[in-house]
Amino acid sequence: MPLYEYICPTCNHRFEKLQSMSAAGADCPNCEQPAKRAISVFAAVTKGGSSEMPTSMGPLPPLSGGGCCGGGCGCGP
Ligand SMILES: [Zn+2]
């Protein structure tokens, strides 16, 4: 059963619920108003939420060892 994320438009409460694919929806446990299912990609939901997307993967760490000049053959610095 997939886990869906819901956002309540009334109180902005976000919660998750295990539901079948055919489930109609869920009510907010906070204010008991019908909540909107959030699609897993939050392209449209940028309302004051903190972005948890990493800005980048960052540079790859240098490979140590492996091949020539990895320190094992003495030709490196
Ligand atoms: Zn609510």
Tab-separated table of C-alpha atoms and ligand atoms in Angstrom:
chain	number	residue	atom	x	y	z
A	1	MET	CA	0.000	0.000	0.000
A	2	PRO	CA	1.500	3.340	-0.927
A	3	LEU	CA	2.146	6.042	1.593
A	4	TYR	CA	0.594	9.321	0.575
A	5	GLU	CA	1.394	12.724	1.867
A	6	TYR	CA	-1.401	15.156	2.479
A	7	ILE	CA	-1.422	18.839	3.117
A	8	CYS	CA	-4.367	20.459	4.795
A	9	PRO	CA	-5.293	23.703	3.044
A	10	THR	CA	-7.116	24.883	6.134
A	11	CYS	CA	-4.409	24.696	8.763
A	12	ASN	CA	-1.385	23.821	6.649
A	13	HIS	CA	-0.886	20.618	8.573
A	14	ARG	CA	1.085	18.029	6.689
A	15	PHE	CA	0.637	14.373	7.380
A	16	GLU	CA	1.153	11.017	5.823
A	17	LYS	CA	-1.333	8.236	5.426
A	18	LEU	CA	-1.172	4.737	4.127
A	19	GLN	CA	-3.907	4.314	1.604
A	20	SER	CA	-4.908	2.208	-1.291
A	21	MET	CA	-4.563	3.717	-4.719
A	22	SER	CA	-8.300	4.061	-5.035
A	23	ALA	CA	-8.846	5.863	-1.776
A	24	ALA	CA	-10.781	9.058	-2.158
A	25	GLY	CA	-8.799	11.188	0.214
A	26	ALA	CA	-8.067	11.883	3.817
A	27	ASP	CA	-9.176	14.255	6.469
A	28	CYS	CA	-6.765	16.387	8.370
A	29	PRO	CA	-6.194	14.897	11.842
A	30	ASN	CA	-5.695	18.387	13.145
A	31	CYS	CA	-8.809	20.243	12.062
A	32	GLU	CA	-10.747	17.395	10.458
A	33	GLN	CA	-11.161	19.199	7.195
A	34	PRO	CA	-10.570	17.376	3.937
A	35	ALA	CA	-6.935	17.560	3.005
A	36	LYS	CA	-5.326	17.622	-0.367
A	37	ARG	CA	-3.075	14.843	-1.478
A	38	ALA	CA	0.380	16.126	-2.136
A	39	ILE	CA	2.114	14.732	-5.101
A	40	SER	CA	5.511	13.424	-4.214
A	41	VAL	CA	7.118	16.122	-6.297
A	42	PHE	CA	6.527	19.373	-4.498
A	43	ALA	CA	6.850	21.593	-7.495
A	44	ALA	CA	3.655	23.438	-6.706
A	45	VAL	CA	3.989	23.522	-2.952
A	46	THR	CA	6.514	26.173	-2.080
A	47	LYS	CA	4.501	28.041	0.452
A	48	GLY	CA	6.932	28.975	3.140
A	49	GLY	CA	8.196	25.462	3.450
A	50	SER	CA	11.847	24.823	3.847
A	51	SER	CA	13.357	23.299	0.800
A	52	GLU	CA	14.948	20.029	1.585
A	53	MET	CA	16.435	19.643	-1.832
A	54	PRO	CA	20.195	19.499	-1.712
A	55	THR	CA	21.642	22.326	-3.728
A	56	SER	CA	23.988	19.953	-5.415
A	57	MET	CA	25.711	16.683	-4.925
A	58	GLY	CA	28.942	18.598	-4.402
A	59	PRO	CA	32.247	17.746	-5.944
A	60	LEU	CA	33.206	14.153	-5.911
A	61	PRO	CA	35.865	13.337	-3.362
A	62	PRO	CA	39.232	12.577	-4.927
A	63	LEU	CA	39.793	8.949	-5.445
A	64	SER	CA	42.546	7.594	-3.337
A	65	GLY	CA	44.448	4.667	-4.607
A	66	GLY	CA	43.691	2.881	-7.780
A	67	GLY	CA	45.733	3.261	-10.903
A	68	CYS	CA	49.055	4.941	-11.198
A	69	CYS	CA	49.907	8.038	-9.166
A	70	GLY	CA	47.537	6.905	-6.468
A	71	GLY	CA	50.415	6.865	-4.048
A	72	GLY	CA	51.193	3.236	-4.457
A	73	CYS	CA	53.797	3.447	-7.163
A	74	GLY	CA	55.847	6.359	-5.909
A	75	CYS	CA	55.311	8.619	-8.914
A	76	GLY	CA	52.918	10.936	-7.132
A	77	PRO	CA	53.836	14.037	-5.138
B	1	ZN	ZN	-6.111	20.867	9.025
